[in-house]
mmCIF file of C-alpha atoms in Angstrom:
data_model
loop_
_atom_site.group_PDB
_atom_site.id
_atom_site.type_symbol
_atom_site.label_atom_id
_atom_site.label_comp_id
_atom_site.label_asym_id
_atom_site.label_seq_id
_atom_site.Cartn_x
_atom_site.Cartn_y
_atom_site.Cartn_z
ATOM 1 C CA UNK H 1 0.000 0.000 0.000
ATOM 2 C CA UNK H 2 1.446 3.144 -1.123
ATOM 3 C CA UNK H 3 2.866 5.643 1.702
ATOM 4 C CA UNK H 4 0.029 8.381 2.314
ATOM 5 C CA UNK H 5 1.861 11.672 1.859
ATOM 6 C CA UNK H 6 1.718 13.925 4.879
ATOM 7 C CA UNK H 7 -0.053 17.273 4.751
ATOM 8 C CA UNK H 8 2.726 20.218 5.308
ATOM 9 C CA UNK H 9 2.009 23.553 6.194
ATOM 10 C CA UNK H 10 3.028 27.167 8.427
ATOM 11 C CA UNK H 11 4.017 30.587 8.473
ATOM 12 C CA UNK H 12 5.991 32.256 6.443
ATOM 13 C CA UNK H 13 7.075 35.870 7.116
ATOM 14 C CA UNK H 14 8.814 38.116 4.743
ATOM 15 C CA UNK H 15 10.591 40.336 6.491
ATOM 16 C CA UNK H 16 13.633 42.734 4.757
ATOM 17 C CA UNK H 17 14.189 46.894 4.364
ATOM 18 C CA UNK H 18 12.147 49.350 2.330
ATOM 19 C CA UNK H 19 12.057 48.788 -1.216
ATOM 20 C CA UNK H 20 14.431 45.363 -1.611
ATOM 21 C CA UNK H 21 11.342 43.766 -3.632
ATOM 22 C CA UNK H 22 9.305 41.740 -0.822
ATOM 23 C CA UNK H 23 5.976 42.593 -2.009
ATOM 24 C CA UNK H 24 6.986 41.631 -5.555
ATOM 25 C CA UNK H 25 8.343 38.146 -4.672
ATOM 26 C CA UNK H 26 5.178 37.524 -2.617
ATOM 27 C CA UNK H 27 2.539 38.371 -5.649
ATOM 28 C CA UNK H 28 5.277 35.973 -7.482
ATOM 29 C CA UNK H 29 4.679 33.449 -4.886
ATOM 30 C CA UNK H 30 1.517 33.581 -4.907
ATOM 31 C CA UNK H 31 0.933 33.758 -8.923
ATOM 32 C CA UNK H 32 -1.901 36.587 -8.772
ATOM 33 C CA UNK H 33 -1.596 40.252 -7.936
ATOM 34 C CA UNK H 34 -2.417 40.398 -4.180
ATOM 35 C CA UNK H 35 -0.556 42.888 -2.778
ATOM 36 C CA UNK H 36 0.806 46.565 -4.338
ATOM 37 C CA UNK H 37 4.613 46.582 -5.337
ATOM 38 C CA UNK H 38 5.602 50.509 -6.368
ATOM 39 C CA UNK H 39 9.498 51.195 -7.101
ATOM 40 C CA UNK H 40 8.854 53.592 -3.885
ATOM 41 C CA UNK H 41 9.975 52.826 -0.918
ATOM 42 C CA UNK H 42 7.638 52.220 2.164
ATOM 43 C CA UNK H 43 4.438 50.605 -0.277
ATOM 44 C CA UNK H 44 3.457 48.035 2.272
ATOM 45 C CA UNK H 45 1.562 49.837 5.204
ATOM 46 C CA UNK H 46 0.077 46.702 6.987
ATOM 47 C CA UNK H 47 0.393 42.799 7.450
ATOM 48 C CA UNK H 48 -0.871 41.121 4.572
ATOM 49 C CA UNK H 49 -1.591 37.549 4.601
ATOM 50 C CA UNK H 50 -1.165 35.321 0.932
ATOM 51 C CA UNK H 51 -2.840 32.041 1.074
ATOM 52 C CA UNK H 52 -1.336 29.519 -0.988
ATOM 53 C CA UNK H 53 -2.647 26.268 -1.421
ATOM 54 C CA UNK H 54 -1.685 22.977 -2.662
ATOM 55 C CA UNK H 55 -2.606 19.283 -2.900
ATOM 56 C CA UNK H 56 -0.150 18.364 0.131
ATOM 57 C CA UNK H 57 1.122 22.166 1.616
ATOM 58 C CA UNK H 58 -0.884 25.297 2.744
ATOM 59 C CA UNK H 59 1.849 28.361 2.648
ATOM 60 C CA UNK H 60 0.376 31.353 4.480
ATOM 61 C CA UNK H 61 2.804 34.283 3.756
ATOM 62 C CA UNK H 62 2.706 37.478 5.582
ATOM 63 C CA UNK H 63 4.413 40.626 3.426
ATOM 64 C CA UNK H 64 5.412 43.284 6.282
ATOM 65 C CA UNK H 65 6.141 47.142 5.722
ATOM 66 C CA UNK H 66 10.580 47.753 5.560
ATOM 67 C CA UNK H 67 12.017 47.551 8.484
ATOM 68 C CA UNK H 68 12.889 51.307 9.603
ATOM 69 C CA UNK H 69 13.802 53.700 12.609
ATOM 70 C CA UNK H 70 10.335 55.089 12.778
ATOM 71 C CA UNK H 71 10.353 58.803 12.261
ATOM 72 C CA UNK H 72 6.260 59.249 12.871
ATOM 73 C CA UNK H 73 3.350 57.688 15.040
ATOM 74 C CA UNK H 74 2.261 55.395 11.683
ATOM 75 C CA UNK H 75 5.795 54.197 11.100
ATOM 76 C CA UNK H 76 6.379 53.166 14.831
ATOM 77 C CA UNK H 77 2.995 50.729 13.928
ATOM 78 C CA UNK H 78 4.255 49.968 10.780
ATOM 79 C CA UNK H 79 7.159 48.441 12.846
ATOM 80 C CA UNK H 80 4.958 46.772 15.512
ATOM 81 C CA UNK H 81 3.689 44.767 12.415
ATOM 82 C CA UNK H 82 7.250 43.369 11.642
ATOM 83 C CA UNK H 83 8.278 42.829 15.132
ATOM 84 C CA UNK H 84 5.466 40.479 15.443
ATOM 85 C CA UNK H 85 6.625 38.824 12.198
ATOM 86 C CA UNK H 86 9.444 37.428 14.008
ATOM 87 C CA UNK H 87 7.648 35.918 17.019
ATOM 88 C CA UNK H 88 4.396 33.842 15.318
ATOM 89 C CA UNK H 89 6.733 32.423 12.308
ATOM 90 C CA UNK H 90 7.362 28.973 10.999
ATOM 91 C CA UNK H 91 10.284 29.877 8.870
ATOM 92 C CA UNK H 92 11.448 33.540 7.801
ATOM 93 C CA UNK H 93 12.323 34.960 4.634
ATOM 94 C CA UNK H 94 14.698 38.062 5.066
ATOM 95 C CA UNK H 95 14.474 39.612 1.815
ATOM 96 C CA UNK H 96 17.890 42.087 1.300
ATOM 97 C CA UNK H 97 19.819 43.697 -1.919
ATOM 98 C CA UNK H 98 22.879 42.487 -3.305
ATOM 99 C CA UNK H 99 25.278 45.171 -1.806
ATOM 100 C CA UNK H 100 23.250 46.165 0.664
ATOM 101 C CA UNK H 101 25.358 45.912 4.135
ATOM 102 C CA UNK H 102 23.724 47.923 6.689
ATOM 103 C CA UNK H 103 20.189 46.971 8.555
ATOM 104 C CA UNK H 104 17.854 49.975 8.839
ATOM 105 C CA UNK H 105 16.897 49.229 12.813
ATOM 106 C CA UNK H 106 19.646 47.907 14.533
ATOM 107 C CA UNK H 107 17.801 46.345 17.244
ATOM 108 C CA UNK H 108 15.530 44.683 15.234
ATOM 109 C CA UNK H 109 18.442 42.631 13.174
ATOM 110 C CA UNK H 110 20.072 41.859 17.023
ATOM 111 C CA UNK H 111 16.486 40.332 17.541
ATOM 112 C CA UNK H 112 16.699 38.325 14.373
ATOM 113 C CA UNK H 113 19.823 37.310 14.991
ATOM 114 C CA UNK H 114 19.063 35.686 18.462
ATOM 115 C CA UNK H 115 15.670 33.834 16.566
ATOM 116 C CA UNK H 116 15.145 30.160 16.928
ATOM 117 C CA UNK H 117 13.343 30.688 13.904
ATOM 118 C CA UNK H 118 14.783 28.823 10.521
ATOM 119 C CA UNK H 119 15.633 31.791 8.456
ATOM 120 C CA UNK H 120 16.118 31.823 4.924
ATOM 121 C CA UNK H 121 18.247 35.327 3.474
ATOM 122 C CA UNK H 122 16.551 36.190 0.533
ATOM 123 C CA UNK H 123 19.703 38.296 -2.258
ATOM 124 C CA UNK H 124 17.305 39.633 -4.333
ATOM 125 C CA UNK H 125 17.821 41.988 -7.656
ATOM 126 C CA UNK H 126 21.258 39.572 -9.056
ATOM 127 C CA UNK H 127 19.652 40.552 -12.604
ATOM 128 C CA UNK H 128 21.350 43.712 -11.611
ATOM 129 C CA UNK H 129 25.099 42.569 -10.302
ATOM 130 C CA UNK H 130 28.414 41.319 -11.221
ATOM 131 C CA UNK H 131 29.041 37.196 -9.815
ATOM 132 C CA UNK H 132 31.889 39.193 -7.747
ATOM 133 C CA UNK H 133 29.639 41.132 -5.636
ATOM 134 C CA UNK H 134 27.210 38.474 -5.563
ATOM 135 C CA UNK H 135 29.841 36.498 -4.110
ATOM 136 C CA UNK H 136 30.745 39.149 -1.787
ATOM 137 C CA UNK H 137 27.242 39.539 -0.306
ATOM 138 C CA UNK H 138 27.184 36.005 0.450
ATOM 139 C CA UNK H 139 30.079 36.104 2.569
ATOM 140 C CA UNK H 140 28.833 39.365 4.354
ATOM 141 C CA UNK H 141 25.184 37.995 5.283
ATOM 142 C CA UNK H 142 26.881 34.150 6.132
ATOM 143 C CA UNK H 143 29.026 36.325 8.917
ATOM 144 C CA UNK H 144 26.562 38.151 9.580
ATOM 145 C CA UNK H 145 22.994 35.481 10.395
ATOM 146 C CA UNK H 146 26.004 32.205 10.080
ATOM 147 C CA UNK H 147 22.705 29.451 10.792
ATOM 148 C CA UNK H 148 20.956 31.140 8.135
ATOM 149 C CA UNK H 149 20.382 29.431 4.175
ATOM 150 C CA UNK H 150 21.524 32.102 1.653
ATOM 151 C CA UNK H 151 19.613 32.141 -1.437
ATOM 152 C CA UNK H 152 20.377 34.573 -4.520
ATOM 153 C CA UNK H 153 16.838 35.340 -6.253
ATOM 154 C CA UNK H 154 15.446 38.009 -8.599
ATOM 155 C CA UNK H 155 12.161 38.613 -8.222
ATOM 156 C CA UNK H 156 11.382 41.056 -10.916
ATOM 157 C CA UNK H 157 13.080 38.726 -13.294
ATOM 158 C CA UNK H 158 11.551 35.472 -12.071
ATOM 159 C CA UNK H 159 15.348 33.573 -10.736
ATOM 160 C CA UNK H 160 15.050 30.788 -8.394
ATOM 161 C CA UNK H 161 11.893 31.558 -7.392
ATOM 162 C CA UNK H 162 10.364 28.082 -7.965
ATOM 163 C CA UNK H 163 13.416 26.466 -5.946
ATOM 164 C CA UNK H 164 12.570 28.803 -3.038
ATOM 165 C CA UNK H 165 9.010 28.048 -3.019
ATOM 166 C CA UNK H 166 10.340 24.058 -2.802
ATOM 167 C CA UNK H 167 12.954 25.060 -0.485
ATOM 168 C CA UNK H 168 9.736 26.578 1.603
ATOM 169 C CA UNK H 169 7.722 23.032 1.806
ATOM 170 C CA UNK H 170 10.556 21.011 2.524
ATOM 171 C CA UNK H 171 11.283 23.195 5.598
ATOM 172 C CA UNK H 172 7.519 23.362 6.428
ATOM 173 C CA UNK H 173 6.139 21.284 9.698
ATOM 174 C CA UNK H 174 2.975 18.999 9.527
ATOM 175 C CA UNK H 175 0.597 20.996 10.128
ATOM 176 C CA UNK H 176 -3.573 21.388 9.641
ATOM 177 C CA UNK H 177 -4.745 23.304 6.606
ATOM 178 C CA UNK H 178 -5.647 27.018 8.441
ATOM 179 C CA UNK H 179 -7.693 28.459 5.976
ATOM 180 C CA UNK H 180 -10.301 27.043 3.281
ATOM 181 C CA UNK H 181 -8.316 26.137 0.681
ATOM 182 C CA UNK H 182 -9.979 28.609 -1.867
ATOM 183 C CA UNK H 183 -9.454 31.175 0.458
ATOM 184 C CA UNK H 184 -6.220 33.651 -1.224
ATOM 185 C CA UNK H 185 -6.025 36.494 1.292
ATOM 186 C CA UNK H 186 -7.259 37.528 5.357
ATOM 187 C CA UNK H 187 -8.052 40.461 3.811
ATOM 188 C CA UNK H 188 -11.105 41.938 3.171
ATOM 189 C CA UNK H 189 -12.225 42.955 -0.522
ATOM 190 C CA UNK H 190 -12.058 46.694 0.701
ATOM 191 C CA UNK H 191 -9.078 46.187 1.624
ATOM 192 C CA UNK H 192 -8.011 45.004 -1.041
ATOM 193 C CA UNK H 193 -10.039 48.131 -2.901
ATOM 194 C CA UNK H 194 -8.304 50.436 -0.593
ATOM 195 C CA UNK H 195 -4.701 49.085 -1.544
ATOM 196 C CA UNK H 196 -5.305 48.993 -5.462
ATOM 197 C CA UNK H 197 -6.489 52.834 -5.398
ATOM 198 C CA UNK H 198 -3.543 53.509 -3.015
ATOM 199 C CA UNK H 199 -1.146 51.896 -5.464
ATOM 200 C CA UNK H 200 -2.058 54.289 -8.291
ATOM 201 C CA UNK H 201 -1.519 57.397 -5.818
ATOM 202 C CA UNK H 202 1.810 56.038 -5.131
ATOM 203 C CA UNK H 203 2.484 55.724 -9.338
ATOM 204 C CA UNK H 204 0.592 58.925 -10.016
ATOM 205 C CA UNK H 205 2.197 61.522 -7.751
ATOM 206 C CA UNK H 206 5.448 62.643 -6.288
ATOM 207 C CA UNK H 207 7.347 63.911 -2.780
ATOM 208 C CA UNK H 208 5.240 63.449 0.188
ATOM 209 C CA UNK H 209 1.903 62.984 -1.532
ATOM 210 C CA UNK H 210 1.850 59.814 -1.649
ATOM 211 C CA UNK H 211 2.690 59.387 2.183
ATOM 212 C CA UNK H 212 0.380 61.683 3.487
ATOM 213 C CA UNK H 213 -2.488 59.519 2.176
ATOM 214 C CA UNK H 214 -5.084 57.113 3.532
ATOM 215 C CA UNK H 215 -7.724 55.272 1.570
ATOM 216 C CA UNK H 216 -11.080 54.410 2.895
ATOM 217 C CA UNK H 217 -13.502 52.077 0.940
ATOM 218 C CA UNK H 218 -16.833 53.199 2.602
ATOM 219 C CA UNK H 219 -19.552 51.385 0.087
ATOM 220 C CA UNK H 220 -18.865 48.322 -1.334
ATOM 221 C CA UNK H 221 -22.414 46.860 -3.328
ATOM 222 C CA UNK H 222 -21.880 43.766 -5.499
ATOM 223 C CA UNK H 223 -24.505 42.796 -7.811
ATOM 224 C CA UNK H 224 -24.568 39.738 -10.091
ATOM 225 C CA UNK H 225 -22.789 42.038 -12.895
ATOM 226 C CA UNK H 226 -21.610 44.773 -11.085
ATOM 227 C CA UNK H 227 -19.799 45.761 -8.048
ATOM 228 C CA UNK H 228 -20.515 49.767 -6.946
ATOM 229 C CA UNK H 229 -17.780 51.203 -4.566
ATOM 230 C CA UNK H 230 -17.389 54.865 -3.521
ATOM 231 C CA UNK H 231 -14.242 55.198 -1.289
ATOM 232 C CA UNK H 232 -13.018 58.397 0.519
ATOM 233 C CA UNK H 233 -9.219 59.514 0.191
ATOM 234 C CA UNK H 234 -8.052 61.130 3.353
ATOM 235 C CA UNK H 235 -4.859 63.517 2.970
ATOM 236 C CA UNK H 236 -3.443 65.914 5.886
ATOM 237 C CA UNK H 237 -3.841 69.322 4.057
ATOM 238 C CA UNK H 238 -6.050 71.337 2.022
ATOM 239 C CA UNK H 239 -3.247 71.539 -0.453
ATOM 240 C CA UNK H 240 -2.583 68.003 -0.525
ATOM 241 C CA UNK H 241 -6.338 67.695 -1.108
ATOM 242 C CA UNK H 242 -6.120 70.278 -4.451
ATOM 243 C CA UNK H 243 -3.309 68.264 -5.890
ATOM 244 C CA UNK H 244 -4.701 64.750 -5.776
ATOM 245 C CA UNK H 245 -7.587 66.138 -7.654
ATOM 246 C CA UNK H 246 -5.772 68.232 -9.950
ATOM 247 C CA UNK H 247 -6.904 70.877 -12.781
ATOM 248 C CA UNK H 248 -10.370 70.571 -13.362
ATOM 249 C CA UNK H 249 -10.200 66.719 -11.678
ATOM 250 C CA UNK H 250 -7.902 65.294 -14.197
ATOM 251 C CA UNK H 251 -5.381 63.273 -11.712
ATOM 252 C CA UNK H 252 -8.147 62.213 -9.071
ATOM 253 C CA UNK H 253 -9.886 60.952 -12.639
ATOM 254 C CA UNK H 254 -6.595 59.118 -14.071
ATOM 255 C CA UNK H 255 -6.245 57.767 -11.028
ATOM 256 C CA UNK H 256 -9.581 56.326 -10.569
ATOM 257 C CA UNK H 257 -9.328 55.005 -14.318
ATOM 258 C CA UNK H 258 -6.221 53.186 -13.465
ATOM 259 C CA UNK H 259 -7.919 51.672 -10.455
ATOM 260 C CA UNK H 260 -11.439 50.559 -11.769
ATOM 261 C CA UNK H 261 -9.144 48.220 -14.762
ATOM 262 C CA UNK H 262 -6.813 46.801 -12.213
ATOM 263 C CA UNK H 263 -10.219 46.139 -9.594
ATOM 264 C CA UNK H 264 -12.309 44.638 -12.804
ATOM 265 C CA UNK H 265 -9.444 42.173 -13.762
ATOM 266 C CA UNK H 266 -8.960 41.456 -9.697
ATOM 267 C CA UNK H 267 -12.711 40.903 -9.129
ATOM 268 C CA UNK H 268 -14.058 39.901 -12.790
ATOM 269 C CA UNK H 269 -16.848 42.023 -12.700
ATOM 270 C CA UNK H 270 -17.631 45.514 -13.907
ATOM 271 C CA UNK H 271 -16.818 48.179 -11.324
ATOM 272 C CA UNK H 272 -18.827 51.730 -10.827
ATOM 273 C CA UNK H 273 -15.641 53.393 -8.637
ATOM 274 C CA UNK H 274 -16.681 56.710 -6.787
ATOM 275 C CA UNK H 275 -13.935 58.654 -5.297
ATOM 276 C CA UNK H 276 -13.927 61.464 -2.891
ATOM 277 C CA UNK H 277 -10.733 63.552 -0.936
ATOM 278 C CA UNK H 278 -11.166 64.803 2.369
ATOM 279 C CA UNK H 279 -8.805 66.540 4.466
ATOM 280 C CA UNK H 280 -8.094 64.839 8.034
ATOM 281 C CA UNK H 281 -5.048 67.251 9.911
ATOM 282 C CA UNK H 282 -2.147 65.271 10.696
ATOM 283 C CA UNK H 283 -4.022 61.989 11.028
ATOM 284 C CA UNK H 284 -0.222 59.677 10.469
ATOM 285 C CA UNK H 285 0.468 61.705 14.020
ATOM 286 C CA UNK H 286 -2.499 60.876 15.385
ATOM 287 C CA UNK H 287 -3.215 57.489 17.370
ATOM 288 C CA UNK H 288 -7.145 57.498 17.317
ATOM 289 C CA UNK H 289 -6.979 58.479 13.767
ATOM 290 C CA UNK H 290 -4.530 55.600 13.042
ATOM 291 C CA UNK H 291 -6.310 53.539 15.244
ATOM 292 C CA UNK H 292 -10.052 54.189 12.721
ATOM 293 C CA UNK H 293 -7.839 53.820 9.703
ATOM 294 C CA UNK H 294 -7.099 50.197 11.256
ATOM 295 C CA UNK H 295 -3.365 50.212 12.450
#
């Protein structure tokens, strides 16, 4: 009788600085678009879970915002969300440049240092290198995390990603399936509304624009054809507020544009997108503002 095989599965936290290409490797890993990945640094705001399922694993992966000194009242939760990466995790992923040599929060790295945690170090963008300084990084992050497995990727270019994701189950426990196994995200579709609408402000405008922004989906209406959302954009001044909408509404409509194709190819339906900008003072300073935004 053949051996049943044995149902593997766990956490998986990516974990690395801003901008080094975790939020790309995890909508790789996943094969759909789940999460927004901007060439600016600081995308990833929150703790988003990707669901993957197979006939013998369940991979839940959790993308974190860059590790950072926080500078602001959202940053320092921003960081509370990748502190916690470290302490529910079945196996890490510590996602870092080629080149790159210096953690961003000291502490932090002491912390993952000292983890019992299998971590695997993630040298992403080699599509961009010399074999020298690959070599060279190597030898910097193996003195640096010794117990750790190194393992040069690109993620924009697709390299080694398919070994990782193998590497990944064969370092998984046994373990119960957590979620239904059609289940990709434990996000909501707002959420995932929000995010899509915040990506396009992050590829439409410049400076602190972007930053200063928070996205609030506040109907959400799906019909058998349709789905009707109107969603609020919050930024911290009045003049923030006059350039997302620009002259005579053009950018607030190019962005919306951008956002109802991406949210019609996410959702396969037809999407009636409503958008509004409000002005909320200083709300990344604020904790019961952060705190109603959901951080």
């Amino acid at each position: 009788m053949p051996e049943e095989k044995k149902f593997k599965s766990g956490f998986v936290n990516i974990i690395g600085n801003p901008n080094v290409g975790k939020s790309t490797l995890l909508n790789l890993l996943m094969d759909e678009k789940l999460v927004i990945a901007t060439h600016k640094a600081q995308t990833t705001r929150h703790r988003i879970k990707g669901i993957l399922t197979g006939d013998d694993y369940q991979i839940v992966f959790s993308d974190t915002p860059g590790i950072l000194e926080p500078a602001y009242e959202l940053q320092t939760k921003m960081m509370e969300y990748v502190k916690e990466a470290l302490v529910d995790a079945d196996l890490i992923l510590y996602v870092v440049e080629v080149g790159e040599k210096q953690p961003k929060n000291i502490e932090f790295f002491e912390k993952l240092q000292k983890t019992k945690t299998p971590v695997i170090i993630l040298l992403n963008k080699i599509d961009t290198t010399t074999q020298e300084r690959l070599e060279q990084s190597v030898e910097h992050w193996h003195q640096l995390l010794p117990e750790a497995e190194i393992l040069p990727i690109s993620a924009l270019e697709n390299v080694n990603v398919d070994l990782l994701k193998s590497k990944i189950i064969q370092l998984l426990p046994e373990g119960p399936m957590y979620f239904p196994e059609d289940q990709l995200t434990d996000k909501s579709e707002r959420f995932i509304v929000d995010e899509i609408i915040r990506e396009k402000i992050l590829l439409n405008y410049k400076k602190e624009i972007p930053y200063s922004v928070e996205v609030v989906t506040q109907i959400f209406k799906e019909g058998l054809e349709m789905i009707q959302i109107e969603t609020e954009i919050y930024v911290e001044r009045d003049t923030q507020k006059g350039i997302i909408i620009g002259h005579k509404g053009e950018s607030l409509t190019k962005v919306g544009k951008e956002a109802r194709e991406d949210l019609e190819k996410f959702f396969n339906k037809k999407i009636f997108l409503k958008l509004f900008v409000k002005v909320k003072k200083d709300w990344r300073k604020k904790d019961g503002d952060l705190r109603r935004f959901g951080y």
